[in-house]
Short mmCIF file of C-alpha atoms and ligand atoms in Angstrom, two decimals:
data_model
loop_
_atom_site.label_atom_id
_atom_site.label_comp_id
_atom_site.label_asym_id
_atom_site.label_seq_id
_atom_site.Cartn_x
_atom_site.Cartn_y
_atom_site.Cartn_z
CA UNK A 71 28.55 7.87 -9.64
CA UNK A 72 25.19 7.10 -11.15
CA UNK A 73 23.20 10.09 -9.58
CA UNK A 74 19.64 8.80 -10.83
CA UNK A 75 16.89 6.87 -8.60
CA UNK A 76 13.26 4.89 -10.22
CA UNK A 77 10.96 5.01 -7.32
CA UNK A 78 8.58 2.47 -6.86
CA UNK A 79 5.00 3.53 -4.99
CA UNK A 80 2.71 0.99 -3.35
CA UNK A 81 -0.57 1.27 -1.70
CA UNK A 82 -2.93 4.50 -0.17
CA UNK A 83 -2.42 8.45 -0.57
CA UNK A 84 -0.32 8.45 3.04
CA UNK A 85 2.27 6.84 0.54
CA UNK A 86 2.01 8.55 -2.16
CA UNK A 87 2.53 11.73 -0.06
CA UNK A 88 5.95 10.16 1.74
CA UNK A 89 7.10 9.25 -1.66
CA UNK A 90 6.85 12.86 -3.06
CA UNK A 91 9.13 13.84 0.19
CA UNK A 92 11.40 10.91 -1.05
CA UNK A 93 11.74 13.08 -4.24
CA UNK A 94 12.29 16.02 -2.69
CA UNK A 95 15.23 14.75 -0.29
CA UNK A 96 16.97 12.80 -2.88
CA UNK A 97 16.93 16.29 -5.32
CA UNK A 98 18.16 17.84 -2.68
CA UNK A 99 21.23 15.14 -2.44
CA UNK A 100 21.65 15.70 -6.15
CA UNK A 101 19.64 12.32 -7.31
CA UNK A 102 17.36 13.44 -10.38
CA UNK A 103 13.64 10.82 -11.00
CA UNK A 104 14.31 8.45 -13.98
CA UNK A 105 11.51 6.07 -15.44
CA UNK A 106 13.18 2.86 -15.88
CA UNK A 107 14.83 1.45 -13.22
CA UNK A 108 17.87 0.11 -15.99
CA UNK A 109 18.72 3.91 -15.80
CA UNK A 110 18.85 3.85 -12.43
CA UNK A 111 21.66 3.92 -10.27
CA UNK A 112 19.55 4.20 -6.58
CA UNK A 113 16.20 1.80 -7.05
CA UNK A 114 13.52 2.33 -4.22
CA UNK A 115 10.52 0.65 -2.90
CA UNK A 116 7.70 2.48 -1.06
CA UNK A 117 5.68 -0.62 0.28
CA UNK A 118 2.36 -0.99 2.03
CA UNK A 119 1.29 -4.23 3.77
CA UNK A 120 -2.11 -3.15 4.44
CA UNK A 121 -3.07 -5.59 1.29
CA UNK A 122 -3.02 -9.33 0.87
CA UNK A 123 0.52 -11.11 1.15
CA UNK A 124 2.46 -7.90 0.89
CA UNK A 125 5.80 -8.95 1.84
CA UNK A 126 5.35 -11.73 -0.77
CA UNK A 127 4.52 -9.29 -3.01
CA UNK A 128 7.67 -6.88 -1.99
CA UNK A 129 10.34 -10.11 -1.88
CA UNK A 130 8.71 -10.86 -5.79
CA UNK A 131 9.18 -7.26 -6.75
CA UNK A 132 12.74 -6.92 -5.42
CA UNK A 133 13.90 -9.89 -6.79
CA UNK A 134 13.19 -8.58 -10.03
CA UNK A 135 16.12 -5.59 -9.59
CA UNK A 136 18.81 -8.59 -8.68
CA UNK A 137 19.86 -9.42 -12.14
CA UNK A 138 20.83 -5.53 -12.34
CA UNK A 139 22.65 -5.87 -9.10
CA UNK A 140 24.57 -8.55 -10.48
CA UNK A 141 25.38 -6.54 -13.43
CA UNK A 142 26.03 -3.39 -11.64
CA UNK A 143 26.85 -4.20 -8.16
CA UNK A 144 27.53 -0.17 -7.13
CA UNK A 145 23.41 -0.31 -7.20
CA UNK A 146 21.68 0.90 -4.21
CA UNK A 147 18.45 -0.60 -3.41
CA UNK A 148 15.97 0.09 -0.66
CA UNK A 149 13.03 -0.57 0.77
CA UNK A 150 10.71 2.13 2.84
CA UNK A 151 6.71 2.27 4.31
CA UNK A 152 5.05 -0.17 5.69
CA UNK A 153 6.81 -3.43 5.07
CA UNK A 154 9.99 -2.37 5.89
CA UNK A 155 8.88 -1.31 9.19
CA UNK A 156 7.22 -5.11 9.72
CA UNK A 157 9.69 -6.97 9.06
CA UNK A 158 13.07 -4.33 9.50
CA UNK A 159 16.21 -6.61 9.90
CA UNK A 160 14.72 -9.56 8.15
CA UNK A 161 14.58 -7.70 4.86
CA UNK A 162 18.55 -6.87 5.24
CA UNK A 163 19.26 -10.97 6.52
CA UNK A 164 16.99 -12.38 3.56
CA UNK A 165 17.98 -10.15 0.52
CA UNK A 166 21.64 -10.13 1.25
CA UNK A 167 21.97 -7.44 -1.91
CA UNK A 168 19.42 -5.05 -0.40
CA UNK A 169 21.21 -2.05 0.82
CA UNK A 170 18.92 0.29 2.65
CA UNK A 171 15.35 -0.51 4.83
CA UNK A 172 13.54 2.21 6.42
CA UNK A 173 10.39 2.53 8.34
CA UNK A 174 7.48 4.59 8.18
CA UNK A 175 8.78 7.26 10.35
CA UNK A 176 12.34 7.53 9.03
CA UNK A 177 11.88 9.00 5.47
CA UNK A 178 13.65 11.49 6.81
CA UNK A 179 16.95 9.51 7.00
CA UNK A 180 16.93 8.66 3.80
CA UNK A 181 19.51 10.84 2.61
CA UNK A 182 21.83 10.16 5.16
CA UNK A 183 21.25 6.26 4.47
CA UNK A 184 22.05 6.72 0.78
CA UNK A 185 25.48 8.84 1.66
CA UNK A 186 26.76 6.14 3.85
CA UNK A 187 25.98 3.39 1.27
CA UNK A 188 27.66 5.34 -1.40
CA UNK A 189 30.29 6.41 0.56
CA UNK A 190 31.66 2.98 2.37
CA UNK A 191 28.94 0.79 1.18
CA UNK A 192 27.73 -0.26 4.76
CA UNK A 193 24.11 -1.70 4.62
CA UNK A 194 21.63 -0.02 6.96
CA UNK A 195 18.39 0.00 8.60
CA UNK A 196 16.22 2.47 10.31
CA UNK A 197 12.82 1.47 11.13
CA UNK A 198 12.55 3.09 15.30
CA UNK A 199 9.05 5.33 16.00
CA UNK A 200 9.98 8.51 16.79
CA UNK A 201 8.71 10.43 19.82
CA UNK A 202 5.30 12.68 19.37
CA UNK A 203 7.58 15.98 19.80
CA UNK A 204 9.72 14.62 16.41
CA UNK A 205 7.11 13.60 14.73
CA UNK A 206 5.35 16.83 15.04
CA UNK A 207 8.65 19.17 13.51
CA UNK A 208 8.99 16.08 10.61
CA UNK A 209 5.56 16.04 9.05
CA UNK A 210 5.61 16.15 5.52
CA UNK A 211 5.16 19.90 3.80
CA UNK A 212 4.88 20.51 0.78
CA UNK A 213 6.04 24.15 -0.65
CA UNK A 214 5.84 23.57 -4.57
CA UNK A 215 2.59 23.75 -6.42
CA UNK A 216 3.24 22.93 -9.80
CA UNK A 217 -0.37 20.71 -10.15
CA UNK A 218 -4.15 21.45 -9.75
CA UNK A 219 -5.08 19.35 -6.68
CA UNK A 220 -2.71 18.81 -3.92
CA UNK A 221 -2.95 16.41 -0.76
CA UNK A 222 -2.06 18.03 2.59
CA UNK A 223 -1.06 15.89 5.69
CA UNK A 224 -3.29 17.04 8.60
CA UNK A 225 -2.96 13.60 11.02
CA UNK A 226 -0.41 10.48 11.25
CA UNK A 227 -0.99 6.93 12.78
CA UNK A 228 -4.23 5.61 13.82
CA UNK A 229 -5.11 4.56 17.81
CA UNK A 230 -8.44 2.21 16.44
CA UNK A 231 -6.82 -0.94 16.47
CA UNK A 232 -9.55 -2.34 14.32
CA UNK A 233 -8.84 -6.26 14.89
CA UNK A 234 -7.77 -6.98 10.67
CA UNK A 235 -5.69 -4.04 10.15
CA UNK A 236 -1.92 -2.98 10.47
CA UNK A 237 -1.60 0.63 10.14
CA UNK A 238 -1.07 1.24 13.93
CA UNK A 239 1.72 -1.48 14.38
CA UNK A 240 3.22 -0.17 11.38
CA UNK A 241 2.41 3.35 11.41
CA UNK A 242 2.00 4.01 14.94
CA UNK A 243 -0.27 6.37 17.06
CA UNK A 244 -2.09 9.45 16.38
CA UNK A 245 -0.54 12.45 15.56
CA UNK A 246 -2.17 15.88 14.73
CA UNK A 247 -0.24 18.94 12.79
CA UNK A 248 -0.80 22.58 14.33
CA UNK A 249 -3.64 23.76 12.35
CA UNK A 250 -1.82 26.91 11.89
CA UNK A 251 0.81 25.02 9.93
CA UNK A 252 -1.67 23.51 8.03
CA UNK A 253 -3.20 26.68 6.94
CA UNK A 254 -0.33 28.20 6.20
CA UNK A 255 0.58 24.96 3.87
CA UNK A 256 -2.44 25.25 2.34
CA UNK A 257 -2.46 29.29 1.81
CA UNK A 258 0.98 29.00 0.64
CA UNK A 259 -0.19 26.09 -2.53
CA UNK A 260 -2.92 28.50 -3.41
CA UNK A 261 -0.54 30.91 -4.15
CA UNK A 262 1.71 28.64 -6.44
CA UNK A 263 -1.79 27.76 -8.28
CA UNK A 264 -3.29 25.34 -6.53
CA UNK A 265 -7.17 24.80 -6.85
CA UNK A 266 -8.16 21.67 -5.07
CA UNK A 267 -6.92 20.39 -1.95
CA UNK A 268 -7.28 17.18 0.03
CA UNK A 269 -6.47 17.08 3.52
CA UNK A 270 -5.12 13.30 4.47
CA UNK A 271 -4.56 11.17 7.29
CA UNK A 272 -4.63 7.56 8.41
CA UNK A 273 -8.04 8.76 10.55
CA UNK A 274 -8.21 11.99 9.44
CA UNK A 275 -11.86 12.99 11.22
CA UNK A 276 -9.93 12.50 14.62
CA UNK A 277 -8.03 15.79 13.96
CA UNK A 278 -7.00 17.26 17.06
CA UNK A 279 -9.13 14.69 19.50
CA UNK A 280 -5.78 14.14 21.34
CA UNK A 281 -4.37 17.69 20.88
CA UNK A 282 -5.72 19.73 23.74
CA UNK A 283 -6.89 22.95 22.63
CA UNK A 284 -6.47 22.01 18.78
CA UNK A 285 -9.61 23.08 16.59
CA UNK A 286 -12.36 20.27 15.66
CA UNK A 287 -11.97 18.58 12.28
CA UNK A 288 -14.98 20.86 10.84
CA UNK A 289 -13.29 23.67 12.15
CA UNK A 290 -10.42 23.20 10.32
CA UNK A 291 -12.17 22.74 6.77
CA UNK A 292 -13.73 25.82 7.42
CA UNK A 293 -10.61 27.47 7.58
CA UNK A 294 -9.21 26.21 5.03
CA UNK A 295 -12.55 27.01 3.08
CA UNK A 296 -11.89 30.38 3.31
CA UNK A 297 -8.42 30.26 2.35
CA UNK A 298 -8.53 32.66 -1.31
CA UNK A 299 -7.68 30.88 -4.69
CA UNK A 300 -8.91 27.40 -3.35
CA UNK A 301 -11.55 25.82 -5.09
CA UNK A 302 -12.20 22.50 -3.71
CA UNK A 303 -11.72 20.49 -0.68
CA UNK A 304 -11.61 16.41 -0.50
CA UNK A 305 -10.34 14.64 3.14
CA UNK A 306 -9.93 11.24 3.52
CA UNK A 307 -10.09 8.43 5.13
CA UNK A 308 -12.56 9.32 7.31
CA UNK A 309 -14.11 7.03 10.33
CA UNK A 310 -17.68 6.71 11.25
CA UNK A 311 -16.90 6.76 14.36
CA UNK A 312 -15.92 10.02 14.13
CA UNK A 313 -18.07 11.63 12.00
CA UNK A 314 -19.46 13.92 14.34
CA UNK A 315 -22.79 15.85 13.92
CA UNK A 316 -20.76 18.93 13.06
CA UNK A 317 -18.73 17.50 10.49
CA UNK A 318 -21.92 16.01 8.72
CA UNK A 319 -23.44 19.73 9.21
CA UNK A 320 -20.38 21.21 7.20
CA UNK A 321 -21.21 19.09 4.13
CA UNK A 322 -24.52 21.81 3.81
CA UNK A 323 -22.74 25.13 4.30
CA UNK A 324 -18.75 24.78 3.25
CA UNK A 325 -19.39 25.38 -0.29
CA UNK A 326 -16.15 24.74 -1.36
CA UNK A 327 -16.24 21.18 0.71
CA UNK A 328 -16.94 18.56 -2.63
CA UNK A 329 -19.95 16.54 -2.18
CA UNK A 330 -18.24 12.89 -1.96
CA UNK A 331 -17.42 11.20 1.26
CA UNK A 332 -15.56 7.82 1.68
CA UNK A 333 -16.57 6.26 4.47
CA UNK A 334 -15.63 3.08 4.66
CA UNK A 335 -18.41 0.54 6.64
CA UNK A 336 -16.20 -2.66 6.19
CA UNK A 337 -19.78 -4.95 6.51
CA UNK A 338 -23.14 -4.38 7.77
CA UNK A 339 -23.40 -7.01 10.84
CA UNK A 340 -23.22 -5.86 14.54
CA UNK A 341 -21.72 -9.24 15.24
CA UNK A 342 -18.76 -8.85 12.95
CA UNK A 343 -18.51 -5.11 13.19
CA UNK A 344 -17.71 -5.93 16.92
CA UNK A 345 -15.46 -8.80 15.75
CA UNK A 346 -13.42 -6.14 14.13
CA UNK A 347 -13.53 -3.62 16.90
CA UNK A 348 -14.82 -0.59 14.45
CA UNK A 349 -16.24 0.92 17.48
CA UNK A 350 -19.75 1.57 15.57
CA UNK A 351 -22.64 -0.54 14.74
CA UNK A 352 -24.97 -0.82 11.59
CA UNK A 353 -28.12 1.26 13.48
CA UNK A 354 -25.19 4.09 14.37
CA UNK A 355 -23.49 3.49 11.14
CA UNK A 356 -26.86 3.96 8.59
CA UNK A 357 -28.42 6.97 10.92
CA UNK A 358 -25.50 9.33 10.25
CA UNK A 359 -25.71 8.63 6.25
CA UNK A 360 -29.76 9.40 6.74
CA UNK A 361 -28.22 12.78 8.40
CA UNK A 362 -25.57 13.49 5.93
CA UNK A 363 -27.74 12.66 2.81
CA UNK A 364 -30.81 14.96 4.83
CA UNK A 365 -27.98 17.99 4.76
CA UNK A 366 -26.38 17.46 1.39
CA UNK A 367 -28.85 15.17 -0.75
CA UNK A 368 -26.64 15.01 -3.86
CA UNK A 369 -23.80 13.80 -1.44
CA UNK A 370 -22.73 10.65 -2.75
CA UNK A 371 -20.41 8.13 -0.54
CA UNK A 372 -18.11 5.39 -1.47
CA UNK A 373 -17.14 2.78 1.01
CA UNK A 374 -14.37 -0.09 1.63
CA UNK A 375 -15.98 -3.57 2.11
CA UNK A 376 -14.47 -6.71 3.52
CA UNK A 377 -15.92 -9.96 2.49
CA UNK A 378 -14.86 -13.42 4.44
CA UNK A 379 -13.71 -12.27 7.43
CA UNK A 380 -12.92 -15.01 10.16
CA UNK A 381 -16.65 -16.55 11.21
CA UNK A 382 -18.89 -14.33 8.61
CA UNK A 383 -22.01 -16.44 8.46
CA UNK A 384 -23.99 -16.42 5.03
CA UNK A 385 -26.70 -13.97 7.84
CA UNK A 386 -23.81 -11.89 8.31
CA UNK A 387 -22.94 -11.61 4.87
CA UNK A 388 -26.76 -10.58 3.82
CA UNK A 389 -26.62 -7.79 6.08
CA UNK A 390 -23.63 -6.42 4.60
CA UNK A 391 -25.39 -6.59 0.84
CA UNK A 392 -28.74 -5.35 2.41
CA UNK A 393 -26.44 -2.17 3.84
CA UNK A 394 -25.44 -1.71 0.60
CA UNK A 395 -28.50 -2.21 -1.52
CA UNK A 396 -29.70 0.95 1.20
CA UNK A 397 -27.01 2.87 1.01
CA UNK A 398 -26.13 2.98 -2.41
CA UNK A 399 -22.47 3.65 -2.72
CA UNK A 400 -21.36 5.09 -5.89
CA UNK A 401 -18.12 2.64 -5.70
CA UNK A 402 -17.22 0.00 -3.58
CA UNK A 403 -13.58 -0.81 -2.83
CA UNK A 404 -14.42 -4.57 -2.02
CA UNK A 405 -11.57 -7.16 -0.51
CA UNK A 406 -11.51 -11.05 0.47
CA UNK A 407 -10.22 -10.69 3.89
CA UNK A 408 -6.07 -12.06 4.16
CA UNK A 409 -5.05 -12.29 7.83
CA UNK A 410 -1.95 -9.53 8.39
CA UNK A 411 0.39 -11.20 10.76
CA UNK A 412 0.54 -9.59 14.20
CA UNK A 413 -2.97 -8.48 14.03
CA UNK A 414 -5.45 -10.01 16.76
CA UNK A 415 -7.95 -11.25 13.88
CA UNK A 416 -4.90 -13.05 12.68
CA UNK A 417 -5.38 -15.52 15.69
CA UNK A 418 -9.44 -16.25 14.97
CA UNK A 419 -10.51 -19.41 14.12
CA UNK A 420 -11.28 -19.26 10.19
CA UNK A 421 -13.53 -22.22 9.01
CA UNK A 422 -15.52 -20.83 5.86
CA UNK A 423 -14.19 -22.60 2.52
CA UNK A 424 -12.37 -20.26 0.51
CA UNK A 425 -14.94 -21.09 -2.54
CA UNK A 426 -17.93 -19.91 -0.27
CA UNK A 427 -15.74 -16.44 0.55
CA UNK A 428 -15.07 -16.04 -3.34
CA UNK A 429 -18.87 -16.38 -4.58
CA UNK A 430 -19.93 -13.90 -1.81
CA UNK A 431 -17.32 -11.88 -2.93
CA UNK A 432 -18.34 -12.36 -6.81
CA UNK A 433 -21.94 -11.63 -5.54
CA UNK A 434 -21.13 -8.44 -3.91
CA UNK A 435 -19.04 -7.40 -6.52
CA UNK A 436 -22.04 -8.00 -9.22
CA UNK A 437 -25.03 -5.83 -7.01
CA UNK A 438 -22.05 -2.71 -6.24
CA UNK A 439 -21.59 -3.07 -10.63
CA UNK A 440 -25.82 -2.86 -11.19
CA UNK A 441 -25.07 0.45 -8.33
CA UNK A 442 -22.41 1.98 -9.57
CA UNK A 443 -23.28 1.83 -13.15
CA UNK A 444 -26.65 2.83 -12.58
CA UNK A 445 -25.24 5.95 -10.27
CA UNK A 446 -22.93 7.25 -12.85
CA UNK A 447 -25.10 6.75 -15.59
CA UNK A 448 -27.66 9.39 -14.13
CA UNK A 449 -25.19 11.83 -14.90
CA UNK A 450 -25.54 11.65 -18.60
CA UNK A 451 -26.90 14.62 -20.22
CA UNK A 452 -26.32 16.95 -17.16
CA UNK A 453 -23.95 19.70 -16.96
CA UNK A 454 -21.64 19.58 -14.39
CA UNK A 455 -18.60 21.91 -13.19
CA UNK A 456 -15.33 20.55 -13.56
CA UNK A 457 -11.98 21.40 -12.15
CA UNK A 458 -9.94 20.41 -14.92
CA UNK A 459 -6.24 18.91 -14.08
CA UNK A 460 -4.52 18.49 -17.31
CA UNK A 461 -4.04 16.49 -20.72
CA UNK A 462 -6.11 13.33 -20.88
CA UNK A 463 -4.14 10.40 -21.59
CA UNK A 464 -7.16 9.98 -24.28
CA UNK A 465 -4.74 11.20 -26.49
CA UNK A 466 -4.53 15.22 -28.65
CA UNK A 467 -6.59 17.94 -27.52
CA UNK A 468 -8.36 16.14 -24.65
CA UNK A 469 -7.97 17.25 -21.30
CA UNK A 470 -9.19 15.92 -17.78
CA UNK A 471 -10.71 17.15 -14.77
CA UNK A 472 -12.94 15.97 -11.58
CA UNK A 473 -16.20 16.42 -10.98
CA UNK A 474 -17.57 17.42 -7.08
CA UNK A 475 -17.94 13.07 -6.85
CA UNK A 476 -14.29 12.77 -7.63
CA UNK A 477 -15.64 11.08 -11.15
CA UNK A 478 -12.36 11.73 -13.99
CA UNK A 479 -14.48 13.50 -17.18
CA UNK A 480 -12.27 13.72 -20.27
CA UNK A 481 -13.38 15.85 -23.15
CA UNK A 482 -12.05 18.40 -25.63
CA UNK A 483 -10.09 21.65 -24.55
CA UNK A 484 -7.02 23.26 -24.76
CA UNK A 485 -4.35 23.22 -21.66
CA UNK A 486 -5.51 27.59 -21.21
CA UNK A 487 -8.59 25.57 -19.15
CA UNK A 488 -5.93 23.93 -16.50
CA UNK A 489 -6.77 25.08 -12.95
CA UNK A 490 -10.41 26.27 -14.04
CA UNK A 491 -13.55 25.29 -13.21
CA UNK A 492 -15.42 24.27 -16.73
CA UNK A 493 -19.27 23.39 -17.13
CA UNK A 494 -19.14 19.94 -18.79
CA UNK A 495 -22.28 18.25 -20.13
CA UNK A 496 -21.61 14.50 -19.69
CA UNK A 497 -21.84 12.42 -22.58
CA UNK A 498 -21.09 8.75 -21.76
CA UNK A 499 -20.43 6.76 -18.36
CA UNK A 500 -17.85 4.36 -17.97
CA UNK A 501 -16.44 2.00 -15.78
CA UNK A 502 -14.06 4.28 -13.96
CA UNK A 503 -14.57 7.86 -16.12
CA UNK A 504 -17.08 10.08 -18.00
CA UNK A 505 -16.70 11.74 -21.02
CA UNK A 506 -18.05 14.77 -22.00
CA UNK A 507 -18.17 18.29 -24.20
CA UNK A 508 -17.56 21.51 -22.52
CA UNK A 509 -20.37 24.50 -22.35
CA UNK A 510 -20.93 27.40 -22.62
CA UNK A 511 -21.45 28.88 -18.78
CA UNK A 512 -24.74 28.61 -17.81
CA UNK A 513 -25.79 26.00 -20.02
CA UNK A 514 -28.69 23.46 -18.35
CA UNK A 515 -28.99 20.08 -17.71
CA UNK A 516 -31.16 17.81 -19.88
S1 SF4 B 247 -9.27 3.07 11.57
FE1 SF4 B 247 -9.04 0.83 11.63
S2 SF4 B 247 -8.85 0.31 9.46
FE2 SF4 B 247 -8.45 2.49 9.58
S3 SF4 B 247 -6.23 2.68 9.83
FE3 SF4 B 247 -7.07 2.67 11.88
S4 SF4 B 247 -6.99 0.52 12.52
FE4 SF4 B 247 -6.76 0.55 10.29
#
């Protein structure tokens, strides 16, 4: 029996964390990670429909595998995340040689799936929600180190209901871990080398609101700030709702706590803003960045934008580039809005041409460029700590690391700097990295 799996990863960190448990279950069922999924003989797709025309996307991307099913029909294939929990038994009725679907909370079957398949070749799906009580003992830990920066679950689900988006129908309520268990995650990586860590969830400034007598969200970083060996902390996504006063206040005495925030705004009209049930509007939205900028003035925020959504009016869409001509964001994460079946924007009446949506859209894009470029170009010439993660794929005797903004810098070093904190004087911006030469400590800015 071919004993090797190729795992495919779509979509946000949330993923990217369930897909490092699918490693860690399928070692533990004797399956070793190949790169090519020819080698394969167990080929897996971690999907996530929060995107436009996902399941398209997944059908195209599975179809791909079927000429090596037809070659090698003892393949497995499967599908996990998001998609398979949408659509579940119409994965297994439309892709007759798909083997194995399972849902968002049932990575934890996997193993179990991939026995039976091998074993009598019976097709199966698991895609139920699980009770809070199971969810709670089945959050993803990690135990290994072996890497710089490490993301730590801390929430699961989402209650918001924004009116566009699918994560609660796919990934179902909230859920908060113990905090205890967190810390002891988190103490436990710092002791296997760990410098950075990023604490994750679908909402992850609601930590604990539904957990009576769970700590606040601020409370927790500052536990985890004092945690020895730990560097850095990064959480995301985080919701302006919930970006209470004392979270904002943390940002000016957690020194550890980087100075970036996401915090995604989606557009800057009241009218739409209620339209998509984001439970803030633009007054609420711009007075906590005056506060958080007021506490941490070198803070610098990024933001997710949607452009076209059903009835935005060429008003509405000026107050959305207004926002962000105020705001400044140092990056924009920018979409044309796709309906996600089963949400209730889905059912809105939609009447602006597509062509009008796409030049907004190439507008917005074209100010957040002039932004971002100008942002990231103020760095050159200063000299900035970085927590450097590895080899740069810039090729021999580069290495990479972050700086507090979450910007990549490569430069030259040796791999003796991995896991330390290097002052970089930045050279040249680019699109998505920096480059830069390393100092000597306590060199200054220019
Ligand atoms: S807060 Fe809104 S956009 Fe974010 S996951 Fe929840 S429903 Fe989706």
């Amino acid at each position: 029996m071919n004993k090797r799996f190729y795992l495919e990863t779509f979509g946000c960190q949330m993923n990217v964390v369930d897909s490092e448990r699918i490693v860690d279950l399928l070692q533990q069922i004797g399956y070793r990670q190949v790169e090519t999924p020819e080698e394969a003989g167990l080929i897996l797709l971690n999907t996530c429909s929060v995107r436009d025309k996902a399941e398209r996307k997944v059908y195209g991307h599975l179809g791909r595998f079927k000429p090596l099913k037809d070659e090698n029909p003892s393949l497995i294939l499967g599908v996990g995340g998001c998609v398979a929990q949408q659509e579940g038994e119409n994965l297994l009725k439309k892709l007759r040689y798909l083997d194995i679907v399972f849902g968002t909370h049932n990575v934890h079957k996997l193993p179990e799936m991939v026995q039976k398949v091998e074993q009598n070749r019976t097709r199966c799906r698991e895609t139920e929600f699980l009770d809070r009580e199971t969810r709670l003992q089945l959050f993803p830990k990690r135990t290994e180190g072996e890497a710089v920066t490490r993301f730590v679950t801390v929430m699961q689900g989402c209650d918001n209901f924004c009116s566009y988006c699918i994560v609660p129908h796919v990934r179902g309520r909230e859920v908060s871990r113990p905090s205890a268990e967190i810390l002891d995650e988190v103490r436990h990586l710092a002791g296997t080398g760990v410098r950075e860590i990023t604490l994750i969830g679908q909402n992850v400034n609601s930590y604990g609101h539904k957990e009576g007598g769970e700590i606040s969200f601020a409370e927790l970083l500052a536990r985890v700030n004092a945690v020895e060996g730990i560097e850095r902390i990064r959480f995301t996504t985080s919701h302006p709702k919930d970006l209470s006063d004392e979270l904002i206040d943390a940002f000016g005495y957690l020194e550890k706590l980087c100075r970036h925030l996401h915090l995604p705004v989606q557009c800057g009209s009241d009218r739409l803003l209620r339209e998509m049930n984001r439970g803030y509007g633009r007054e609420q939205y711009l007075r906590k960045v005056t506060r958080l900028k007021g506490i941490c003035p070198d803070i610098r925020l990024t933001s997710d934008i949607i452009v076209g959504f059903p009835g935005e009016t060429e008003e509405d869409f000026e107050q959305t580039m207004e926002l962000m001509a105020q705001v400044r964001y140092a990056d924009v994460f920018s979409f044309l809005y796709s309906a996600r079946p089963g949400t209730a924007a889905a059912d809105l009446p939609d009447e602006t041409p597509a062509a009008v949506k796409q030049q907004r859209f190439d507008r917005l894009l074209s100010l957040q460029e002039e932004i971002s470029r100008d942002t990231w170009a103020a760095d050159i010439g200063k000299v900035l700590p970085v927590l450097v993660e590895g080899e740069s794929k810039q090729g021999k005797g580069q290495i990479f690391g972050r700086t507090t903004w979450n910007r990549i810098v490569n430069f030259e070093g040796d791999s003796s700097m991995i896991g330390k904190v290097v002052p970089v004087r930045i050279t040249k911006s680019f699109r998505n990295s920096q480059l830069g030469s390393i100092q000597e400590p306590g060199a200054r800015s220019r």
